[in-house]
GROMACS .gro file of C-alpha atoms in nm:
model
  282
    1MET     CA    1   5.276  -2.228   0.122
    2THR     CA    2   5.591  -2.451   0.146
    3GLU     CA    3   5.825  -2.382  -0.150
    4LEU     CA    4   5.925  -2.696  -0.344
    5PRO     CA    5   6.301  -2.770  -0.356
    6LYS     CA    6   6.480  -2.627  -0.661
    7ALA     CA    7   6.651  -2.856  -0.912
    8PRO     CA    8   6.996  -2.962  -0.791
    9ASN     CA    9   7.288  -2.746  -0.908
   10LEU     CA   10   7.652  -2.842  -0.946
   11LEU     CA   11   7.728  -2.790  -0.577
   12SER     CA   12   7.439  -3.007  -0.463
   13ARG     CA   13   7.568  -3.299  -0.673
   14LEU     CA   14   7.874  -3.305  -0.448
   15ILE     CA   15   7.657  -3.406  -0.150
   16THR     CA   16   7.714  -3.765  -0.047
   17ARG     CA   17   7.459  -4.029  -0.136
   18ARG     CA   18   7.378  -4.089   0.232
   19THR     CA   19   7.319  -3.720   0.306
   20GLY     CA   20   7.106  -3.684  -0.004
   21LEU     CA   21   6.886  -3.978   0.090
   22ALA     CA   22   6.844  -3.840   0.442
   23ALA     CA   23   6.738  -3.503   0.305
   24LEU     CA   24   6.488  -3.665   0.070
   25PHE     CA   25   6.343  -3.871   0.355
   26ALA     CA   26   6.306  -3.562   0.574
   27SER     CA   27   6.132  -3.375   0.291
   28ALA     CA   28   5.893  -3.664   0.236
   29VAL     CA   29   5.802  -3.675   0.604
   30THR     CA   30   5.743  -3.299   0.607
   31LEU     CA   31   5.519  -3.311   0.300
   32ALA     CA   32   5.324  -3.606   0.440
   33ALA     CA   33   5.265  -3.417   0.762
   34LEU     CA   34   5.143  -3.115   0.571
   35ALA     CA   35   4.914  -3.323   0.354
   36GLY     CA   36   4.758  -3.533   0.630
   37PRO     CA   37   4.486  -3.420   0.876
   38GLN     CA   38   4.626  -3.245   1.181
   39PRO     CA   39   4.491  -3.334   1.526
   40ALA     CA   40   4.320  -3.056   1.721
   41VAL     CA   41   4.550  -3.126   2.013
   42ALA     CA   42   4.836  -3.360   2.098
   43GLU     CA   43   4.717  -3.721   2.112
   44ASP     CA   44   4.798  -3.760   2.481
   45LYS     CA   45   4.621  -3.436   2.578
   46VAL     CA   46   4.272  -3.457   2.726
   47ILE     CA   47   4.066  -3.136   2.732
   48LYS     CA   48   3.881  -3.101   3.062
   49VAL     CA   49   3.543  -2.925   3.044
   50GLY     CA   50   3.357  -2.812   3.356
   51ILE     CA   51   2.979  -2.852   3.356
   52ILE     CA   52   2.699  -2.843   3.615
   53SER     CA   53   2.557  -3.173   3.740
   54GLY     CA   54   2.221  -3.286   3.606
   55GLU     CA   55   2.069  -3.297   3.259
   56ASP     CA   56   2.371  -3.139   3.093
   57GLU     CA   57   2.571  -3.451   3.175
   58ASP     CA   58   2.360  -3.641   2.920
   59VAL     CA   59   2.414  -3.373   2.657
   60TRP     CA   60   2.789  -3.368   2.714
   61ARG     CA   61   2.814  -3.746   2.679
   62VAL     CA   62   2.706  -3.694   2.318
   63VAL     CA   63   2.940  -3.395   2.279
   64THR     CA   64   3.225  -3.618   2.396
   65GLN     CA   65   3.138  -3.873   2.127
   66GLU     CA   66   3.123  -3.600   1.861
   67ALA     CA   67   3.460  -3.465   1.976
   68ASP     CA   68   3.614  -3.811   1.952
   69LYS     CA   69   3.504  -3.832   1.587
   70ARG     CA   70   3.694  -3.507   1.530
   71GLY     CA   71   4.011  -3.628   1.696
   72LEU     CA   72   3.957  -3.441   2.022
   73ARG     CA   73   3.953  -3.620   2.357
   74ILE     CA   74   3.751  -3.446   2.626
   75GLU     CA   75   3.668  -3.525   2.985
   76THR     CA   76   3.380  -3.360   3.168
   77VAL     CA   77   3.439  -3.238   3.522
   78VAL     CA   78   3.107  -3.209   3.706
   79PHE     CA   79   3.039  -2.932   3.959
   80ASN     CA   80   2.743  -2.879   4.190
   81ASP     CA   81   2.726  -2.499   4.203
   82TYR     CA   82   2.786  -2.198   3.982
   83THR     CA   83   3.101  -2.062   4.150
   84GLN     CA   84   3.334  -2.360   4.112
   85PRO     CA   85   3.364  -2.390   3.730
   86ASN     CA   86   3.512  -2.042   3.685
   87GLU     CA   87   3.742  -2.083   3.984
   88ALA     CA   88   3.872  -2.409   3.838
   89LEU     CA   89   3.916  -2.257   3.492
   90GLU     CA   90   4.106  -1.957   3.626
   91ARG     CA   91   4.339  -2.187   3.824
   92GLY     CA   92   4.404  -2.403   3.518
   93GLU     CA   93   4.244  -2.714   3.669
   94ILE     CA   94   4.015  -2.739   3.365
   95ASP     CA   95   4.053  -2.613   3.007
   96ALA     CA   96   3.699  -2.491   2.942
   97ASN     CA   97   3.357  -2.471   3.101
   98ALA     CA   98   3.000  -2.458   2.975
   99PHE     CA   99   2.738  -2.336   3.218
  100GLN     CA  100   2.703  -1.957   3.218
  101HIS     CA  101   2.570  -1.655   3.031
  102LYS     CA  102   2.739  -1.320   2.961
  103PRO     CA  103   2.584  -1.116   3.245
  104TYR     CA  104   2.700  -1.379   3.494
  105LEU     CA  105   3.053  -1.392   3.350
  106ASP     CA  106   3.076  -1.011   3.338
  107ASN     CA  107   2.988  -0.997   3.707
  108GLN     CA  108   3.241  -1.268   3.789
  109ILE     CA  109   3.514  -1.084   3.600
  110ALA     CA  110   3.428  -0.757   3.776
  111THR     CA  111   3.432  -0.911   4.123
  112GLN     CA  112   3.693  -1.187   4.088
  113SER     CA  113   3.923  -1.045   3.815
  114TYR     CA  114   3.896  -1.365   3.613
  115HIS     CA  115   4.056  -1.393   3.268
  116ILE     CA  116   3.784  -1.589   3.089
  117VAL     CA  117   3.628  -1.542   2.744
  118PRO     CA  118   3.327  -1.698   2.565
  119VAL     CA  119   3.400  -1.893   2.246
  120GLY     CA  120   3.072  -2.053   2.132
  121TYR     CA  121   2.703  -2.053   2.227
  122THR     CA  122   2.526  -2.362   2.358
  123GLY     CA  123   2.167  -2.305   2.472
  124VAL     CA  124   1.928  -2.063   2.634
  125TRP     CA  125   1.701  -2.153   2.923
  126PRO     CA  126   1.433  -1.886   2.973
  127ILE     CA  127   1.398  -1.818   3.344
  128GLY     CA  128   1.041  -1.871   3.460
  129LEU     CA  129   0.795  -1.787   3.736
  130TYR     CA  130   0.670  -2.114   3.888
  131SER     CA  131   0.392  -2.190   4.132
  132LYS     CA  132   0.229  -2.503   4.273
  133LYS     CA  133  -0.043  -2.304   4.449
  134HIS     CA  134  -0.166  -2.074   4.172
  135ALA     CA  135  -0.254  -2.164   3.814
  136LYS     CA  136  -0.190  -1.822   3.662
  137VAL     CA  137  -0.023  -1.492   3.744
  138ALA     CA  138  -0.354  -1.317   3.811
  139ASP     CA  139  -0.424  -1.561   4.095
  140LEU     CA  140  -0.128  -1.447   4.305
  141PRO     CA  141  -0.270  -1.259   4.606
  142ASP     CA  142  -0.163  -0.929   4.758
  143GLY     CA  143   0.127  -0.995   4.991
  144ALA     CA  144   0.232  -1.306   4.801
  145ILE     CA  145   0.570  -1.450   4.898
  146VAL     CA  146   0.790  -1.488   4.589
  147GLY     CA  147   1.136  -1.646   4.587
  148VAL     CA  148   1.416  -1.524   4.359
  149PRO     CA  149   1.778  -1.642   4.313
  150ASN     CA  150   2.021  -1.428   4.509
  151ASP     CA  151   2.327  -1.426   4.280
  152PRO     CA  152   2.370  -1.083   4.115
  153SER     CA  153   2.298  -1.162   3.750
  154ASN     CA  154   2.007  -1.400   3.809
  155GLU     CA  155   1.842  -1.183   4.073
  156GLY     CA  156   1.827  -0.896   3.825
  157ARG     CA  157   1.690  -1.135   3.565
  158ALA     CA  158   1.422  -1.258   3.807
  159LEU     CA  159   1.320  -0.906   3.901
  160ARG     CA  160   1.272  -0.827   3.531
  161VAL     CA  161   1.026  -1.116   3.509
  162LEU     CA  162   0.831  -0.973   3.803
  163GLU     CA  163   0.841  -0.628   3.643
  164ASN     CA  164   0.712  -0.767   3.312
  165GLU     CA  165   0.418  -0.916   3.503
  166LYS     CA  166   0.345  -0.577   3.670
  167PHE     CA  167   0.426  -0.693   4.023
  168ILE     CA  168   0.699  -0.435   4.070
  169LYS     CA  169   0.859  -0.140   3.896
  170LEU     CA  170   1.235  -0.094   3.893
  171LYS     CA  171   1.420   0.234   3.907
  172GLU     CA  172   1.464   0.401   3.566
  173GLY     CA  173   1.795   0.307   3.406
  174THR     CA  174   1.848   0.001   3.622
  175GLY     CA  175   2.071  -0.247   3.441
  176ILE     CA  176   2.070  -0.624   3.432
  177LEU     CA  177   2.221  -0.643   3.781
  178ALA     CA  178   1.913  -0.499   3.951
  179THR     CA  179   1.851  -0.579   4.319
  180THR     CA  180   1.554  -0.538   4.548
  181ALA     CA  181   1.700  -0.197   4.643
  182ASP     CA  182   1.608  -0.082   4.289
  183ILE     CA  183   1.235  -0.149   4.336
  184VAL     CA  184   1.045   0.181   4.334
  185GLU     CA  185   0.689   0.044   4.315
  186ASN     CA  186   0.536  -0.270   4.463
  187PRO     CA  187   0.158  -0.226   4.422
  188LYS     CA  188   0.068  -0.579   4.537
  189ASN     CA  189   0.306  -0.565   4.834
  190ILE     CA  190   0.468  -0.892   4.739
  191GLU     CA  191   0.737  -1.019   4.974
  192ILE     CA  192   1.052  -1.113   4.786
  193LYS     CA  193   1.271  -1.381   4.942
  194GLU     CA  194   1.628  -1.394   4.809
  195LEU     CA  195   1.753  -1.754   4.812
  196ASP     CA  196   2.041  -1.952   4.667
  197ALA     CA  197   1.970  -2.046   4.304
  198GLY     CA  198   1.982  -2.415   4.392
  199ILE     CA  199   1.740  -2.376   4.683
  200VAL     CA  200   1.472  -2.144   4.548
  201GLY     CA  201   1.302  -2.414   4.337
  202ARG     CA  202   1.310  -2.666   4.620
  203SER     CA  203   1.140  -2.410   4.845
  204ILE     CA  204   0.838  -2.378   4.615
  205ASP     CA  205   0.602  -2.548   4.864
  206ASP     CA  206   0.671  -2.273   5.116
  207LEU     CA  207   0.620  -1.992   4.864
  208ASP     CA  208   0.335  -1.858   4.656
  209ALA     CA  209   0.567  -1.854   4.356
  210ALA     CA  210   0.936  -1.854   4.267
  211VAL     CA  211   1.148  -1.736   3.978
  212VAL     CA  212   1.371  -2.033   3.898
  213ASN     CA  213   1.641  -2.105   3.641
  214THR     CA  214   1.536  -2.387   3.409
  215ASP     CA  215   1.812  -2.628   3.511
  216TRP     CA  216   1.730  -2.585   3.879
  217ALA     CA  217   1.358  -2.608   3.803
  218LEU     CA  218   1.412  -2.951   3.649
  219LYS     CA  219   1.629  -3.061   3.942
  220SER     CA  220   1.356  -2.941   4.180
  221GLY     CA  221   1.086  -3.146   4.010
  222LEU     CA  222   0.911  -2.846   3.853
  223THR     CA  223   0.755  -2.885   3.509
  224PRO     CA  224   0.637  -2.648   3.234
  225GLU     CA  225   0.286  -2.700   3.378
  226ASN     CA  226   0.403  -2.526   3.697
  227ARG     CA  227   0.537  -2.229   3.500
  228ILE     CA  228   0.294  -1.937   3.500
  229ALA     CA  229   0.522  -1.680   3.330
  230GLN     CA  230   0.866  -1.659   3.170
  231GLU     CA  231   1.104  -1.402   3.028
  232PRO     CA  232   1.093  -1.317   2.654
  233ILE     CA  233   1.294  -1.536   2.413
  234VAL     CA  234   1.365  -1.272   2.146
  235ASP     CA  235   1.697  -1.087   2.194
  236ASN     CA  236   1.758  -1.278   2.514
  237PRO     CA  237   2.100  -1.178   2.657
  238TYR     CA  238   2.120  -1.492   2.870
  239ARG     CA  239   2.243  -1.743   2.613
  240ASN     CA  240   2.489  -1.988   2.766
  241PHE     CA  241   2.825  -2.057   2.608
  242ILE     CA  242   3.149  -2.250   2.621
  243ALA     CA  243   3.422  -2.041   2.785
  244VAL     CA  244   3.800  -2.076   2.801
  245LYS     CA  245   4.092  -1.900   2.967
  246ALA     CA  246   4.187  -1.579   2.787
  247GLY     CA  247   4.488  -1.646   2.565
  248THR     CA  248   4.376  -1.995   2.463
  249GLU     CA  249   4.073  -1.896   2.255
  250ASN     CA  250   4.261  -1.929   1.923
  251GLU     CA  251   4.408  -2.272   1.990
  252PRO     CA  252   4.288  -2.535   1.737
  253TRP     CA  253   4.113  -2.752   1.997
  254VAL     CA  254   3.879  -2.467   2.090
  255LYS     CA  255   3.725  -2.454   1.743
  256THR     CA  256   3.691  -2.833   1.744
  257LEU     CA  257   3.526  -2.828   2.086
  258VAL     CA  258   3.269  -2.572   1.971
  259GLU     CA  259   3.199  -2.771   1.653
  260SER     CA  260   3.155  -3.083   1.865
  261TYR     CA  261   2.869  -2.907   2.045
  262GLN     CA  262   2.713  -2.710   1.761
  263ASN     CA  263   2.574  -2.987   1.542
  264GLN     CA  264   2.247  -3.168   1.478
  265THR     CA  265   2.341  -3.480   1.675
  266VAL     CA  266   2.394  -3.283   1.994
  267LYS     CA  267   2.088  -3.067   1.925
  268ALA     CA  268   1.871  -3.380   1.908
  269GLU     CA  269   2.001  -3.495   2.247
  270PHE     CA  270   1.958  -3.143   2.388
  271ASP     CA  271   1.594  -3.138   2.277
  272ARG     CA  272   1.535  -3.486   2.421
  273VAL     CA  273   1.684  -3.398   2.758
  274TYR     CA  274   1.530  -3.054   2.807
  275LYS     CA  275   1.190  -3.130   2.652
  276GLY     CA  276   1.137  -2.776   2.526
  277THR     CA  277   1.242  -2.598   2.846
  278GLY     CA  278   1.571  -2.503   2.680
  279LEU     CA  279   1.651  -2.400   2.324
  280SER     CA  280   1.969  -2.435   2.118
  281ALA     CA  281   2.131  -2.093   2.089
  282TYR     CA  282   2.359  -2.120   1.783
   0.00000   0.00000   0.00000
């Protein structure tokens, strides 16, 4: 707490009138600054946030409006794949990003030595098993061709979905970064095709089924009616979050950015855009 000036003593009365007035003016300015609301960031600073193209652009338009109400100016930088937002954040080209879950970030840190930390949850999109040829899991034939995303964290996630549906069994103790090399049982002899996360949904016509991330499912024209299975919601480790460069997580604008996302106005837009395929995670 700022200590109030003490009553003037004999020495202070010797100060010239001009100096005394200047000191009083400076004190008044200081107190006014302390009393007034402080901006989250300098007025000329724009916080750049990396997001993935598609439905999230609509959500972040509302986040931008909410941030403006809180005195924070943000600009979204749109990327078309999952590798670019972390590269840009690490290089300092953007200030934050919002597109990933913890298993994905952990893998990126392990392989790329990034210095990135999560600061606030956004949503969770349960990964699902989709098919246009079969109405339910039991209809998938022996030898079915099933597509899965090939990036480390999402491939393991997809294989867990297949294990939950009794298509395969993974090696005991296999973690979240499971690969096809960890499959120890495949009783229906399904053929697993590892494809880029952005391609697997678009390849659905050439597959019996595919495990697809929700955002890519929407981009690929898949609907909840095409989803024949999905991962559990409870205790889901794949909640997405806003992330920033390590060392900036305690800056005032970070808290304001998170608050600009985690509110009922943004949640309403999130629900409108994702139509139940994604859930708010805060």
